[in-house]
Structure formats: structure tokens, C-alpha cells
Amino acid sequence: MALKIRLTRGGAKKRPYYRIVIAEATSPRDGRFLEKVGAYNPMVAQDHPERLTLNEERIKHWLSVGAQPTDRVARFLGKAGLIEARTYRETPTKSAPKKKAQERAKAAAAAAAAAE
């Protein structure tokens, strides 16, 4: 039984409210869960104390049993200091100039240096 610490959506249309729950990995997003361990309300200000509430001792228990947080929940837990904060994205190399453009830039820099 693989356990996940993840978000389940609640609230009205265009007014999301999420519960942080412990659930089996194969259960549906808003389906059956084992325990509610927190809540996340994205509609309030970022510095508001009710934006994110966590039951830290229960989360520590479930982490020790082997529950794996999803990426978003891992970010929350990293900010709260419950787990080590992960680095999520590396700088993309796709947007870097291609080989010929890099050669032209080097040539232009060399020409500018020679002109001085």
C-alpha cells in the first residue's frame, strides 16, 4: 500500500479550498483518504496564517511510515521545515543560443575588443 500526502479539492466553483490528506496512491483525487493532516486556502493573502495549516506531528508520523508527498505538498512541507526543500527546476538549455549564434557573438565580441 503506497501512501501519498496530497491535496484534495473542495470549495465552490472558482473558489478552491484544498485539504492535505494521507491517501492511497491509487485512490481518486477527491476519493477515500486515511487522515486529514492540514488545509490550504489559496484565496487568502500569502502572509495570512490561515492560508496553510498543518498538523506537524501527524505529518512527521506519516513521513516516518513511508508516505511520499506530492510535489506541491513537498514545497509546503519544505517551507514549514518538515522535510528538506527540493530544487524543482534547472535552467533550461533549450532557450540558450545555438552553436552558430554563439560563434557570431564571440566574433562580435572579439571585433569590439580589437576596435578599442
Short mmCIF file of N, CA and C in Angstrom, two decimals:
data_model
loop_
_atom_site.label_atom_id
_atom_site.label_comp_id
_atom_site.label_asym_id
_atom_site.label_seq_id
_atom_site.Cartn_x
_atom_site.Cartn_y
_atom_site.Cartn_z
N MET A 1 0.85 -1.18 0.00
CA MET A 1 0.00 0.00 0.00
C MET A 1 0.89 1.24 0.00
N ALA A 2 0.99 1.91 -1.15
CA ALA A 2 1.79 3.13 -1.27
C ALA A 2 0.95 4.32 -0.83
N LEU A 3 1.47 5.06 0.12
CA LEU A 3 0.74 6.21 0.66
C LEU A 3 1.29 7.51 0.10
N LYS A 4 0.39 8.45 -0.13
CA LYS A 4 0.76 9.78 -0.61
C LYS A 4 0.19 10.83 0.33
N ILE A 5 0.94 11.90 0.49
CA ILE A 5 0.43 13.10 1.18
C ILE A 5 0.10 14.05 0.05
N ARG A 6 -1.19 14.32 -0.15
CA ARG A 6 -1.59 15.10 -1.31
C ARG A 6 -2.78 16.00 -1.02
N LEU A 7 -3.15 16.78 -2.02
CA LEU A 7 -4.25 17.73 -1.90
C LEU A 7 -5.53 17.13 -2.45
N THR A 8 -6.65 17.40 -1.78
CA THR A 8 -7.97 17.10 -2.33
C THR A 8 -8.71 18.42 -2.43
N ARG A 9 -9.41 18.61 -3.54
CA ARG A 9 -10.06 19.89 -3.80
C ARG A 9 -11.45 19.93 -3.21
N GLY A 10 -11.76 21.06 -2.65
CA GLY A 10 -13.10 21.33 -2.14
C GLY A 10 -13.46 22.74 -2.50
N GLY A 11 -14.51 23.26 -1.92
CA GLY A 11 -14.91 24.63 -2.19
C GLY A 11 -15.84 24.72 -3.38
N ALA A 12 -16.25 25.91 -3.68
CA ALA A 12 -17.18 26.16 -4.78
C ALA A 12 -16.44 26.41 -6.08
N LYS A 13 -17.19 26.56 -7.13
CA LYS A 13 -16.63 26.87 -8.44
C LYS A 13 -15.90 28.21 -8.36
N LYS A 14 -14.69 28.25 -8.86
CA LYS A 14 -13.84 29.45 -8.85
C LYS A 14 -13.41 29.88 -7.45
N ARG A 15 -13.67 29.08 -6.43
CA ARG A 15 -13.28 29.37 -5.04
C ARG A 15 -12.65 28.13 -4.43
N PRO A 16 -11.46 27.74 -4.86
CA PRO A 16 -10.90 26.47 -4.39
C PRO A 16 -10.48 26.51 -2.93
N TYR A 17 -10.55 25.35 -2.33
CA TYR A 17 -10.09 25.12 -0.97
C TYR A 17 -9.56 23.69 -0.96
N TYR A 18 -8.38 23.49 -0.45
CA TYR A 18 -7.76 22.18 -0.50
C TYR A 18 -7.53 21.63 0.90
N ARG A 19 -7.75 20.34 1.06
CA ARG A 19 -7.37 19.63 2.29
C ARG A 19 -6.11 18.84 1.98
N ILE A 20 -5.20 18.80 2.92
CA ILE A 20 -4.00 17.98 2.79
C ILE A 20 -4.30 16.68 3.50
N VAL A 21 -4.26 15.58 2.76
CA VAL A 21 -4.69 14.29 3.30
C VAL A 21 -3.63 13.21 3.03
N ILE A 22 -3.77 12.13 3.79
CA ILE A 22 -2.98 10.92 3.57
C ILE A 22 -3.91 9.96 2.83
N ALA A 23 -3.53 9.53 1.64
CA ALA A 23 -4.38 8.66 0.85
C ALA A 23 -3.53 7.61 0.15
N GLU A 24 -4.19 6.54 -0.25
CA GLU A 24 -3.52 5.53 -1.05
C GLU A 24 -3.25 6.13 -2.43
N ALA A 25 -2.14 5.76 -3.03
CA ALA A 25 -1.75 6.35 -4.30
C ALA A 25 -2.75 6.04 -5.42
N THR A 26 -3.46 4.92 -5.31
CA THR A 26 -4.37 4.53 -6.37
C THR A 26 -5.78 5.09 -6.20
N SER A 27 -6.09 5.73 -5.09
CA SER A 27 -7.43 6.26 -4.88
C SER A 27 -7.60 7.57 -5.67
N PRO A 28 -8.84 7.91 -6.04
CA PRO A 28 -9.08 9.14 -6.80
C PRO A 28 -8.70 10.39 -6.01
N ARG A 29 -8.54 11.50 -6.73
CA ARG A 29 -8.09 12.74 -6.10
C ARG A 29 -8.99 13.15 -4.93
N ASP A 30 -10.27 13.15 -5.14
CA ASP A 30 -11.20 13.55 -4.09
C ASP A 30 -11.86 12.35 -3.42
N GLY A 31 -11.26 11.19 -3.57
CA GLY A 31 -11.85 9.98 -3.04
C GLY A 31 -11.48 9.70 -1.60
N ARG A 32 -11.47 8.42 -1.26
CA ARG A 32 -11.24 7.99 0.11
C ARG A 32 -9.82 8.33 0.56
N PHE A 33 -9.70 8.75 1.81
CA PHE A 33 -8.39 9.04 2.39
C PHE A 33 -8.35 8.50 3.80
N LEU A 34 -7.14 8.39 4.36
CA LEU A 34 -6.97 7.83 5.69
C LEU A 34 -7.10 8.89 6.78
N GLU A 35 -6.50 10.05 6.55
CA GLU A 35 -6.49 11.07 7.60
C GLU A 35 -6.28 12.44 6.98
N LYS A 36 -6.94 13.45 7.54
CA LYS A 36 -6.72 14.84 7.13
C LYS A 36 -5.64 15.41 8.03
N VAL A 37 -4.58 15.96 7.42
CA VAL A 37 -3.46 16.47 8.21
C VAL A 37 -3.22 17.97 8.00
N GLY A 38 -4.07 18.62 7.23
CA GLY A 38 -3.89 20.05 7.04
C GLY A 38 -4.86 20.61 6.04
N ALA A 39 -4.72 21.90 5.76
CA ALA A 39 -5.57 22.58 4.79
C ALA A 39 -4.77 23.68 4.11
N TYR A 40 -5.19 24.01 2.88
CA TYR A 40 -4.56 25.06 2.10
C TYR A 40 -5.66 25.87 1.45
N ASN A 41 -5.64 27.18 1.69
CA ASN A 41 -6.64 28.08 1.12
C ASN A 41 -5.92 29.11 0.25
N PRO A 42 -5.88 28.90 -1.07
CA PRO A 42 -5.15 29.83 -1.94
C PRO A 42 -5.85 31.17 -2.13
N MET A 43 -7.06 31.32 -1.62
CA MET A 43 -7.81 32.55 -1.84
C MET A 43 -7.46 33.66 -0.85
N VAL A 44 -6.74 33.35 0.22
CA VAL A 44 -6.36 34.40 1.17
C VAL A 44 -4.94 34.87 0.87
N ALA A 45 -4.54 35.96 1.47
CA ALA A 45 -3.22 36.55 1.22
C ALA A 45 -2.11 35.59 1.65
N GLN A 46 -0.94 35.71 1.01
CA GLN A 46 0.15 34.79 1.27
C GLN A 46 0.65 34.85 2.70
N ASP A 47 0.58 35.99 3.34
CA ASP A 47 1.08 36.11 4.70
C ASP A 47 0.00 35.83 5.75
N HIS A 48 -1.20 35.48 5.32
CA HIS A 48 -2.30 35.19 6.24
C HIS A 48 -2.06 33.85 6.93
N PRO A 49 -2.28 33.75 8.25
CA PRO A 49 -1.99 32.49 8.96
C PRO A 49 -2.90 31.32 8.57
N GLU A 50 -4.06 31.60 8.01
CA GLU A 50 -4.97 30.52 7.63
C GLU A 50 -4.76 30.02 6.21
N ARG A 51 -3.77 30.57 5.51
CA ARG A 51 -3.50 30.10 4.14
C ARG A 51 -3.05 28.65 4.15
N LEU A 52 -2.20 28.29 5.08
CA LEU A 52 -1.71 26.92 5.18
C LEU A 52 -1.70 26.50 6.64
N THR A 53 -2.44 25.46 6.96
CA THR A 53 -2.44 24.91 8.32
C THR A 53 -1.99 23.46 8.23
N LEU A 54 -1.07 23.07 9.11
CA LEU A 54 -0.52 21.72 9.10
C LEU A 54 -0.55 21.13 10.49
N ASN A 55 -0.85 19.84 10.58
CA ASN A 55 -0.73 19.09 11.82
C ASN A 55 0.64 18.41 11.76
N GLU A 56 1.65 19.11 12.27
CA GLU A 56 3.03 18.71 12.06
C GLU A 56 3.37 17.35 12.65
N GLU A 57 2.86 17.04 13.83
CA GLU A 57 3.23 15.76 14.44
C GLU A 57 2.67 14.58 13.65
N ARG A 58 1.46 14.73 13.09
CA ARG A 58 0.89 13.64 12.29
C ARG A 58 1.61 13.52 10.94
N ILE A 59 2.02 14.64 10.38
CA ILE A 59 2.76 14.59 9.12
C ILE A 59 4.10 13.90 9.34
N LYS A 60 4.77 14.23 10.44
CA LYS A 60 6.05 13.57 10.76
C LYS A 60 5.84 12.06 10.92
N HIS A 61 4.74 11.67 11.57
CA HIS A 61 4.45 10.26 11.74
C HIS A 61 4.29 9.57 10.38
N TRP A 62 3.47 10.16 9.50
CA TRP A 62 3.22 9.53 8.21
C TRP A 62 4.47 9.51 7.34
N LEU A 63 5.30 10.54 7.44
CA LEU A 63 6.57 10.52 6.70
C LEU A 63 7.47 9.40 7.20
N SER A 64 7.48 9.16 8.52
CA SER A 64 8.32 8.10 9.08
C SER A 64 7.81 6.72 8.68
N VAL A 65 6.51 6.59 8.40
CA VAL A 65 5.93 5.32 7.99
C VAL A 65 6.19 5.08 6.50
N GLY A 66 6.52 6.12 5.75
CA GLY A 66 6.86 5.94 4.34
C GLY A 66 5.97 6.66 3.36
N ALA A 67 5.09 7.52 3.82
CA ALA A 67 4.23 8.27 2.90
C ALA A 67 5.07 9.28 2.12
N GLN A 68 4.79 9.41 0.83
CA GLN A 68 5.54 10.30 -0.04
C GLN A 68 4.68 11.52 -0.39
N PRO A 69 5.19 12.73 -0.17
CA PRO A 69 4.42 13.92 -0.54
C PRO A 69 4.47 14.17 -2.04
N THR A 70 3.40 14.74 -2.57
CA THR A 70 3.41 15.16 -3.96
C THR A 70 4.29 16.40 -4.07
N ASP A 71 4.56 16.85 -5.29
CA ASP A 71 5.46 17.99 -5.48
C ASP A 71 4.96 19.25 -4.77
N ARG A 72 3.69 19.56 -4.91
CA ARG A 72 3.15 20.77 -4.29
C ARG A 72 3.18 20.66 -2.77
N VAL A 73 2.79 19.52 -2.24
CA VAL A 73 2.81 19.34 -0.78
C VAL A 73 4.24 19.34 -0.27
N ALA A 74 5.17 18.79 -1.05
CA ALA A 74 6.58 18.80 -0.64
C ALA A 74 7.10 20.23 -0.55
N ARG A 75 6.63 21.09 -1.42
CA ARG A 75 7.02 22.50 -1.35
C ARG A 75 6.50 23.13 -0.06
N PHE A 76 5.24 22.83 0.30
CA PHE A 76 4.68 23.34 1.55
C PHE A 76 5.47 22.84 2.75
N LEU A 77 5.77 21.54 2.75
CA LEU A 77 6.48 20.94 3.88
C LEU A 77 7.91 21.46 3.96
N GLY A 78 8.53 21.73 2.83
CA GLY A 78 9.87 22.30 2.82
C GLY A 78 9.90 23.69 3.43
N LYS A 79 8.90 24.51 3.10
CA LYS A 79 8.81 25.86 3.67
C LYS A 79 8.53 25.81 5.17
N ALA A 80 7.79 24.77 5.60
CA ALA A 80 7.48 24.63 7.03
C ALA A 80 8.64 24.00 7.80
N GLY A 81 9.64 23.50 7.10
CA GLY A 81 10.80 22.91 7.75
C GLY A 81 10.61 21.46 8.17
N LEU A 82 9.60 20.79 7.63
CA LEU A 82 9.36 19.39 7.99
C LEU A 82 10.20 18.43 7.17
N ILE A 83 10.52 18.81 5.93
CA ILE A 83 11.40 18.00 5.09
C ILE A 83 12.42 18.92 4.45
N GLU A 84 13.41 18.35 3.82
CA GLU A 84 14.41 19.14 3.13
C GLU A 84 13.79 19.71 1.86
N ALA A 85 13.97 21.00 1.66
CA ALA A 85 13.39 21.65 0.48
C ALA A 85 14.07 21.13 -0.77
N ARG A 86 13.27 20.80 -1.76
CA ARG A 86 13.78 20.28 -3.02
C ARG A 86 14.01 21.40 -4.01
N THR A 87 14.92 21.18 -4.94
CA THR A 87 15.04 22.09 -6.07
C THR A 87 14.25 21.46 -7.20
N TYR A 88 13.39 22.22 -7.83
CA TYR A 88 12.45 21.66 -8.77
C TYR A 88 12.86 21.82 -10.22
N ARG A 89 13.41 22.94 -10.57
CA ARG A 89 13.69 23.18 -11.98
C ARG A 89 15.13 23.62 -12.16
N GLU A 90 15.70 23.13 -13.21
CA GLU A 90 17.02 23.59 -13.61
C GLU A 90 16.82 24.64 -14.70
N THR A 91 17.85 25.40 -14.97
CA THR A 91 17.76 26.39 -16.03
C THR A 91 17.66 25.65 -17.36
N PRO A 92 16.65 25.95 -18.16
CA PRO A 92 16.50 25.23 -19.42
C PRO A 92 17.62 25.58 -20.40
N THR A 93 18.09 24.58 -21.09
CA THR A 93 19.14 24.80 -22.08
C THR A 93 18.57 25.00 -23.46
N LYS A 94 17.30 24.73 -23.64
CA LYS A 94 16.65 24.91 -24.94
C LYS A 94 16.69 26.36 -25.39
N SER A 95 16.56 27.28 -24.44
CA SER A 95 16.47 28.69 -24.80
C SER A 95 17.84 29.33 -25.04
N ALA A 96 18.91 28.59 -24.77
CA ALA A 96 20.25 29.13 -25.00
C ALA A 96 20.49 29.28 -26.50
N PRO A 97 21.31 30.25 -26.91
CA PRO A 97 21.61 30.40 -28.34
C PRO A 97 22.29 29.14 -28.89
N LYS A 98 22.02 28.88 -30.17
CA LYS A 98 22.60 27.70 -30.80
C LYS A 98 24.06 27.97 -31.15
N LYS A 99 24.71 26.96 -31.72
CA LYS A 99 26.15 26.97 -31.95
C LYS A 99 26.59 28.15 -32.82
N LYS A 100 25.92 28.36 -33.97
CA LYS A 100 26.33 29.44 -34.88
C LYS A 100 26.12 30.82 -34.25
N ALA A 101 25.03 30.97 -33.51
CA ALA A 101 24.77 32.25 -32.85
C ALA A 101 25.84 32.53 -31.79
N GLN A 102 26.28 31.50 -31.08
CA GLN A 102 27.35 31.67 -30.09
C GLN A 102 28.65 32.06 -30.78
N GLU A 103 28.95 31.45 -31.95
CA GLU A 103 30.17 31.80 -32.70
C GLU A 103 30.12 33.25 -33.16
N ARG A 104 28.96 33.69 -33.67
CA ARG A 104 28.81 35.08 -34.11
C ARG A 104 28.98 36.05 -32.95
N ALA A 105 28.46 35.69 -31.77
CA ALA A 105 28.60 36.55 -30.60
C ALA A 105 30.05 36.66 -30.18
N LYS A 106 30.79 35.54 -30.23
CA LYS A 106 32.23 35.56 -29.91
C LYS A 106 32.99 36.43 -30.92
N ALA A 107 32.65 36.29 -32.19
CA ALA A 107 33.32 37.09 -33.23
C ALA A 107 33.02 38.58 -33.04
N ALA A 108 31.80 38.91 -32.70
CA ALA A 108 31.43 40.32 -32.48
C ALA A 108 32.16 40.87 -31.25
N ALA A 109 32.28 40.05 -30.21
CA ALA A 109 33.00 40.49 -29.02
C ALA A 109 34.48 40.68 -29.32
N ALA A 110 35.03 39.79 -30.10
CA ALA A 110 36.45 39.90 -30.47
C ALA A 110 36.68 41.15 -31.33
N ALA A 111 35.76 41.43 -32.26
CA ALA A 111 35.88 42.61 -33.12
C ALA A 111 35.76 43.88 -32.28
N ALA A 112 34.88 43.89 -31.31
CA ALA A 112 34.72 45.05 -30.45
C ALA A 112 35.96 45.27 -29.60
N ALA A 113 36.57 44.17 -29.14
CA ALA A 113 37.79 44.27 -28.34
C ALA A 113 38.95 44.77 -29.19
N ALA A 114 39.02 44.34 -30.45
CA ALA A 114 40.09 44.77 -31.35
C ALA A 114 39.92 46.24 -31.75
N ALA A 115 38.70 46.72 -31.80
CA ALA A 115 38.44 48.10 -32.21
C ALA A 115 38.85 49.07 -31.10
N GLU A 116 38.92 48.61 -29.88
CA GLU A 116 39.27 49.50 -28.78
C GLU A 116 40.69 49.79 -28.71
#
